[in-house]
Amino acid sequence: MVQIKNNHEISIIVPTYNEKETIISFLEKVTHQISKNNFDAGIIVVDDGSPDGTADLITNFSKTHTNVALLNRREKKGLASACVYGFNHTNSPILGVMDADLSHAPDALPYLLNPLLYNMCDIAVGSRYVPGGRILNWPLSRYMQSKLACIVGSLLTSVKDVTSGFFFFKREVIEGVPLNPLGFKICLEVLVKGNYQTVMEVPYTFCDRISGKSKMGLKQIREYGKQLAGLYKYKKNRHGILQNTSC
Ligand SMILES: Nc1nc2c(ncn2[C@@H]2O[C@H](COP(=O)(O)OP(=O)(O)O)[C@@H](O)[C@H]2O)c(=O)[nH]1
Ligand SMILES: [Mg+2]
């Protein structure tokens, strides 16, 4: 397996597919937050062969920013799969995910990372659905879709924003855990299957992308259904095993 050279305390995994409009601005903002807050953090972008040249822009940027690395998979394999690929290519004790489209506010990073660095939680989820969280510029249809996805997901976890794509966690949470890299919702996968004691939901302002196109579509909604079914089954089996061993 190819290991990323810059093993930092924190790895920020950024899946990209056709994000040439925002990727440089995103990297500038995130690297600024990293140095401003003195974080020992690296950014690992996992690009799936974006035909718009996103990978070339990242390669150029990484020449002057040694904490930015690119993993180029050359074939579109999906968001969750890109995240798991990123997790497997670093040894950082703290891992997390952000979208490259600037929906996930880079200035919220210290509010998610400090609770993990100070051992106040095992998972920190950027949340639109706790007091203080907000959504800007989303069409009503997209908001309803997200809310519905959260309602269905609430049978699996008490976290309010189960569809969040902006989250960080300690590596030990997923060590030895069989993450299924299906679809878009990797945070839910970590929340249901991970080994942890405490989750913190950190409010932030989600801002809809101002350029480029969302890759969320019918296929991803169908995959979410499949993922939910798999997670219900997983939880039921695990619960059964735990009950049997406690008898
Ligand atoms: N590597 C990779 N990244 C993807 C893929 N699909 C989406 N992304 C990235 O995942 C992030 C979230 O996707 P986005 O289209 O913003 O979804 P939305 O926020 O739910 O509308 C963005 O940074 C995308 O570029 C994929 O198949 N492969
Ligand atoms: Mg997005």
Tab-separated table of C-alpha atoms and ligand atoms in Angstrom:
chain	number	residue	atom	x	y	z
A	1	MET	CA	0.000	0.000	0.000
A	2	VAL	CA	1.239	3.523	-0.827
A	3	GLN	CA	1.723	5.461	2.412
A	4	ILE	CA	1.442	9.235	2.352
A	5	LYS	CA	4.834	10.613	3.400
A	6	ASN	CA	3.614	13.465	5.595
A	7	ASN	CA	2.207	11.661	8.606
A	8	HIS	CA	0.689	14.374	10.717
A	9	GLU	CA	-1.281	14.189	13.944
A	10	ILE	CA	-4.389	15.033	11.897
A	11	SER	CA	-5.270	13.948	8.347
A	12	ILE	CA	-8.042	15.803	6.553
A	13	ILE	CA	-9.355	13.587	3.756
A	14	VAL	CA	-10.903	15.522	0.872
A	15	PRO	CA	-12.678	13.508	-1.848
A	16	THR	CA	-12.842	15.344	-5.168
A	17	TYR	CA	-14.530	14.872	-8.481
A	18	ASN	CA	-14.579	17.856	-10.863
A	19	GLU	CA	-13.885	20.589	-8.319
A	20	LYS	CA	-11.563	22.839	-10.374
A	21	GLU	CA	-13.644	25.927	-9.529
A	22	THR	CA	-13.168	25.716	-5.764
A	23	ILE	CA	-10.266	23.412	-4.983
A	24	ILE	CA	-7.557	26.090	-4.772
A	25	SER	CA	-9.643	28.457	-2.708
A	26	PHE	CA	-10.574	25.513	-0.458
A	27	LEU	CA	-6.923	24.474	-0.011
A	28	GLU	CA	-5.862	28.069	0.700
A	29	LYS	CA	-8.553	28.471	3.354
A	30	VAL	CA	-7.874	25.133	5.026
A	31	THR	CA	-4.070	25.520	5.044
A	32	HIS	CA	-4.607	29.002	6.505
A	33	GLN	CA	-6.697	27.537	9.345
A	34	ILE	CA	-4.074	24.847	9.933
A	35	SER	CA	-1.240	27.343	10.368
A	36	LYS	CA	-3.352	29.901	12.257
A	37	ASN	CA	-4.343	27.276	14.834
A	38	ASN	CA	-0.941	25.591	14.905
A	39	PHE	CA	-2.430	22.229	13.996
A	40	ASP	CA	-0.092	19.427	12.978
A	41	ALA	CA	-2.355	18.561	10.056
A	42	GLY	CA	-2.053	17.307	6.499
A	43	ILE	CA	-4.613	17.395	3.715
A	44	ILE	CA	-4.993	14.258	1.593
A	45	VAL	CA	-7.061	14.855	-1.531
A	46	VAL	CA	-8.453	11.692	-3.116
A	47	ASP	CA	-9.327	12.502	-6.709
A	48	ASP	CA	-11.087	9.992	-8.946
A	49	GLY	CA	-9.580	11.049	-12.267
A	50	SER	CA	-11.619	14.257	-12.571
A	51	PRO	CA	-11.733	15.096	-16.298
A	52	ASP	CA	-11.740	18.847	-15.489
A	53	GLY	CA	-8.083	18.819	-14.367
A	54	THR	CA	-8.661	19.101	-10.587
A	55	ALA	CA	-5.688	16.780	-9.948
A	56	ASP	CA	-3.226	19.038	-11.826
A	57	LEU	CA	-4.278	22.025	-9.738
A	58	ILE	CA	-3.689	20.048	-6.524
A	59	THR	CA	-0.297	18.798	-7.725
A	60	ASN	CA	0.757	22.388	-8.412
A	61	PHE	CA	-0.498	23.613	-5.048
A	62	SER	CA	1.305	20.804	-3.202
A	63	LYS	CA	4.662	22.008	-4.640
A	64	THR	CA	4.528	24.990	-2.293
A	65	HIS	CA	2.497	23.374	0.507
A	66	THR	CA	4.209	20.224	1.763
A	67	ASN	CA	1.274	19.223	3.967
A	68	VAL	CA	-0.981	18.773	0.928
A	69	ALA	CA	-0.892	15.391	-0.854
A	70	LEU	CA	-2.829	13.909	-3.751
A	71	LEU	CA	-4.011	10.342	-4.183
A	72	ASN	CA	-5.137	9.929	-7.774
A	73	ARG	CA	-7.331	6.870	-8.332
A	74	ARG	CA	-8.056	7.674	-12.002
A	75	GLU	CA	-11.494	6.012	-11.893
A	76	LYS	CA	-14.734	7.307	-10.308
A	77	LYS	CA	-15.510	4.948	-7.458
A	78	GLY	CA	-17.666	7.078	-5.165
A	79	LEU	CA	-17.329	9.427	-2.231
A	80	ALA	CA	-17.386	6.927	0.657
A	81	SER	CA	-14.912	4.719	-1.152
A	82	ALA	CA	-12.572	7.719	-1.641
A	83	CYS	CA	-12.771	8.502	2.095
A	84	VAL	CA	-11.973	4.927	3.154
A	85	TYR	CA	-9.101	4.914	0.632
A	86	GLY	CA	-7.775	8.067	2.293
A	87	PHE	CA	-8.150	6.605	5.833
A	88	ASN	CA	-6.120	3.580	4.720
A	89	HIS	CA	-3.286	5.719	3.388
A	90	THR	CA	-2.303	7.537	6.531
A	91	ASN	CA	-1.298	6.637	10.070
A	92	SER	CA	-2.565	9.855	11.658
A	93	PRO	CA	-4.269	9.284	15.029
A	94	ILE	CA	-6.985	11.807	14.096
A	95	LEU	CA	-8.847	11.543	10.794
A	96	GLY	CA	-11.653	13.477	9.193
A	97	VAL	CA	-13.483	14.406	6.023
A	98	MET	CA	-14.419	17.660	4.287
A	99	ASP	CA	-16.065	18.441	0.922
A	100	ALA	CA	-13.935	20.436	-1.515
A	101	ASP	CA	-16.821	22.690	-2.589
A	102	LEU	CA	-16.536	25.071	0.400
A	103	SER	CA	-19.855	23.870	1.866
A	104	HIS	CA	-17.980	22.891	5.011
A	105	ALA	CA	-16.735	26.094	6.595
A	106	PRO	CA	-12.933	25.923	7.020
A	107	ASP	CA	-13.192	28.339	9.959
A	108	ALA	CA	-15.230	25.712	11.844
A	109	LEU	CA	-12.169	23.415	11.876
A	110	PRO	CA	-10.869	24.418	15.339
A	111	TYR	CA	-14.316	23.782	16.853
A	112	LEU	CA	-14.247	20.211	15.561
A	113	LEU	CA	-10.569	19.484	16.098
A	114	ASN	CA	-9.901	20.964	19.539
A	115	PRO	CA	-12.403	18.708	21.367
A	116	LEU	CA	-10.601	15.696	19.850
A	117	LEU	CA	-7.124	17.050	20.567
A	118	TYR	CA	-8.123	17.788	24.191
A	119	ASN	CA	-9.690	14.349	24.548
A	120	MET	CA	-13.192	15.660	25.140
A	121	CYS	CA	-14.753	13.263	22.617
A	122	ASP	CA	-13.949	10.413	20.226
A	123	ILE	CA	-15.953	11.718	17.263
A	124	ALA	CA	-16.770	15.349	16.375
A	125	VAL	CA	-19.554	15.798	13.804
A	126	GLY	CA	-20.118	19.147	12.077
A	127	SER	CA	-23.861	19.611	12.462
A	128	ARG	CA	-26.514	21.664	10.721
A	129	TYR	CA	-29.273	20.356	12.945
A	130	VAL	CA	-28.239	21.307	16.484
A	131	PRO	CA	-28.824	24.790	17.951
A	132	GLY	CA	-26.415	27.213	16.300
A	133	GLY	CA	-26.185	25.148	13.098
A	134	ARG	CA	-27.476	26.719	9.881
A	135	ILE	CA	-27.934	26.055	6.181
A	136	LEU	CA	-27.473	28.791	3.583
A	137	ASN	CA	-28.797	28.756	0.024
A	138	TRP	CA	-30.149	25.225	-0.119
A	139	PRO	CA	-33.268	24.707	-2.230
A	140	LEU	CA	-36.246	23.477	-0.170
A	141	SER	CA	-36.218	20.126	-2.028
A	142	ARG	CA	-32.622	19.457	-0.966
A	143	TYR	CA	-33.383	20.465	2.631
A	144	MET	CA	-36.385	18.106	2.757
A	145	GLN	CA	-34.274	15.298	1.290
A	146	SER	CA	-31.599	15.806	3.929
A	147	LYS	CA	-34.145	16.010	6.787
A	148	LEU	CA	-35.832	12.823	5.629
A	149	ALA	CA	-32.472	11.056	5.428
A	150	CYS	CA	-31.765	12.181	9.009
A	151	ILE	CA	-35.156	10.977	10.270
A	152	VAL	CA	-34.588	7.507	8.801
A	153	GLY	CA	-30.997	7.489	10.087
A	154	SER	CA	-32.148	8.465	13.605
A	155	LEU	CA	-33.203	4.847	14.168
A	156	LEU	CA	-29.502	4.007	14.093
A	157	THR	CA	-27.888	6.815	16.076
A	158	SER	CA	-28.803	9.713	18.348
A	159	VAL	CA	-26.690	12.121	16.253
A	160	LYS	CA	-28.977	14.731	14.669
A	161	ASP	CA	-27.041	15.339	11.437
A	162	VAL	CA	-26.400	11.750	10.356
A	163	THR	CA	-25.870	12.833	6.766
A	164	SER	CA	-23.018	15.169	7.671
A	165	GLY	CA	-19.959	14.875	5.464
A	166	PHE	CA	-17.908	17.101	7.786
A	167	PHE	CA	-16.555	15.086	10.712
A	168	PHE	CA	-13.406	14.032	12.567
A	169	PHE	CA	-12.613	11.082	14.790
A	170	LYS	CA	-9.837	9.197	16.551
A	171	ARG	CA	-8.331	6.465	14.403
A	172	GLU	CA	-9.032	3.848	17.093
A	173	VAL	CA	-12.773	4.345	16.421
A	174	ILE	CA	-12.457	2.529	13.088
A	175	GLU	CA	-9.559	0.192	13.846
A	176	GLY	CA	-10.592	-3.349	12.855
A	177	VAL	CA	-14.050	-2.086	11.796
A	178	PRO	CA	-15.387	-3.374	8.449
A	179	LEU	CA	-16.441	-0.058	6.845
A	180	ASN	CA	-18.534	-0.579	3.726
A	181	PRO	CA	-17.422	2.053	1.199
A	182	LEU	CA	-20.853	2.365	-0.418
A	183	GLY	CA	-22.486	5.622	-1.457
A	184	PHE	CA	-22.146	9.053	0.129
A	185	LYS	CA	-22.723	8.662	3.861
A	186	ILE	CA	-19.477	7.520	5.401
A	187	CYS	CA	-20.120	9.399	8.668
A	188	LEU	CA	-23.179	7.246	9.407
A	189	GLU	CA	-21.113	4.130	8.730
A	190	VAL	CA	-18.520	5.273	11.296
A	191	LEU	CA	-21.221	6.232	13.819
A	192	VAL	CA	-22.970	2.857	13.618
A	193	LYS	CA	-19.978	0.529	13.354
A	194	GLY	CA	-17.250	2.467	15.174
A	195	ASN	CA	-15.918	1.784	18.674
A	196	TYR	CA	-16.289	4.911	20.783
A	197	GLN	CA	-17.692	6.418	23.976
A	198	THR	CA	-18.508	10.036	23.158
A	199	VAL	CA	-19.710	11.981	20.126
A	200	MET	CA	-19.906	15.755	20.027
A	201	GLU	CA	-22.136	17.538	17.494
A	202	VAL	CA	-20.580	20.865	16.649
A	203	PRO	CA	-22.865	23.454	15.030
A	204	TYR	CA	-21.631	25.163	11.882
A	205	THR	CA	-23.059	27.050	8.930
A	206	PHE	CA	-23.381	24.873	5.837
A	207	CYS	CA	-23.285	26.886	2.649
A	208	ASP	CA	-24.460	25.336	-0.614
A	209	ARG	CA	-21.796	25.177	-3.323
A	210	ILE	CA	-21.640	28.334	-5.426
A	211	SER	CA	-19.968	26.646	-8.386
A	212	GLY	CA	-19.557	23.203	-9.869
A	213	LYS	CA	-22.232	20.537	-9.675
A	214	SER	CA	-23.420	18.337	-6.814
A	215	LYS	CA	-22.754	14.666	-7.472
A	216	MET	CA	-25.712	13.693	-5.305
A	217	GLY	CA	-28.417	12.074	-7.412
A	218	LEU	CA	-30.855	9.177	-7.614
A	219	LYS	CA	-28.037	6.627	-7.604
A	220	GLN	CA	-26.751	8.018	-4.290
A	221	ILE	CA	-30.274	7.985	-2.790
A	222	ARG	CA	-30.673	4.319	-3.777
A	223	GLU	CA	-27.255	3.562	-2.275
A	224	TYR	CA	-28.314	5.282	0.959
A	225	GLY	CA	-31.289	2.895	1.151
A	226	LYS	CA	-28.972	-0.086	0.687
A	227	GLN	CA	-26.538	1.281	3.239
A	228	LEU	CA	-29.324	1.790	5.812
A	229	ALA	CA	-30.560	-1.769	5.313
A	230	GLY	CA	-27.003	-3.097	5.779
A	231	LEU	CA	-26.483	-0.993	8.901
A	232	TYR	CA	-29.781	-2.083	10.499
A	233	LYS	CA	-28.767	-5.692	9.927
A	234	TYR	CA	-25.275	-5.042	11.296
A	235	LYS	CA	-26.650	-3.369	14.413
A	236	LYS	CA	-29.185	-6.126	14.997
A	237	ASN	CA	-26.546	-8.852	14.667
A	238	ARG	CA	-24.096	-7.024	16.885
A	239	HIS	CA	-26.792	-6.423	19.490
A	240	GLY	CA	-27.663	-10.136	19.336
A	241	ILE	CA	-24.026	-11.157	19.807
A	242	LEU	CA	-23.601	-8.763	22.757
A	243	GLN	CA	-26.773	-10.098	24.416
A	244	ASN	CA	-25.629	-13.705	23.933
A	245	THR	CA	-22.179	-13.047	25.402
A	246	SER	CA	-23.663	-11.267	28.435
A	247	CYS	CA	-25.907	-14.268	29.307
B	1	LIG	N1	-13.069	11.033	-5.159
B	1	LIG	C1	-14.377	11.222	-5.320
B	1	LIG	N2	-14.968	12.314	-4.806
B	1	LIG	C2	-16.302	12.484	-4.999
B	1	LIG	C3	-17.100	11.557	-5.716
B	1	LIG	N3	-18.380	12.004	-5.715
B	1	LIG	C4	-18.365	13.180	-5.032
B	1	LIG	N4	-17.117	13.484	-4.620
B	1	LIG	C5	-16.661	14.638	-3.824
B	1	LIG	O1	-17.301	14.527	-2.563
B	1	LIG	C6	-17.642	15.801	-2.064
B	1	LIG	C7	-19.165	15.849	-1.849
B	1	LIG	O2	-19.843	15.794	-3.091
B	1	LIG	P1	-20.919	16.890	-3.510
B	1	LIG	O3	-21.149	16.797	-4.962
B	1	LIG	O4	-20.494	18.211	-2.969
B	1	LIG	O5	-22.189	16.356	-2.734
B	1	LIG	P2	-23.237	17.209	-1.900
B	1	LIG	O6	-22.454	18.081	-0.975
B	1	LIG	O7	-24.020	16.153	-1.168
B	1	LIG	O8	-24.026	17.956	-2.904
B	1	LIG	C8	-17.138	16.820	-3.073
B	1	LIG	O9	-15.872	17.288	-2.682
B	1	LIG	C9	-17.065	15.996	-4.351
B	1	LIG	O10	-16.118	16.490	-5.283
B	1	LIG	C10	-16.438	10.399	-6.259
B	1	LIG	O11	-17.032	9.535	-6.901
B	1	LIG	N5	-15.098	10.294	-6.027
B	2	MG	MG	-20.936	19.332	-1.226
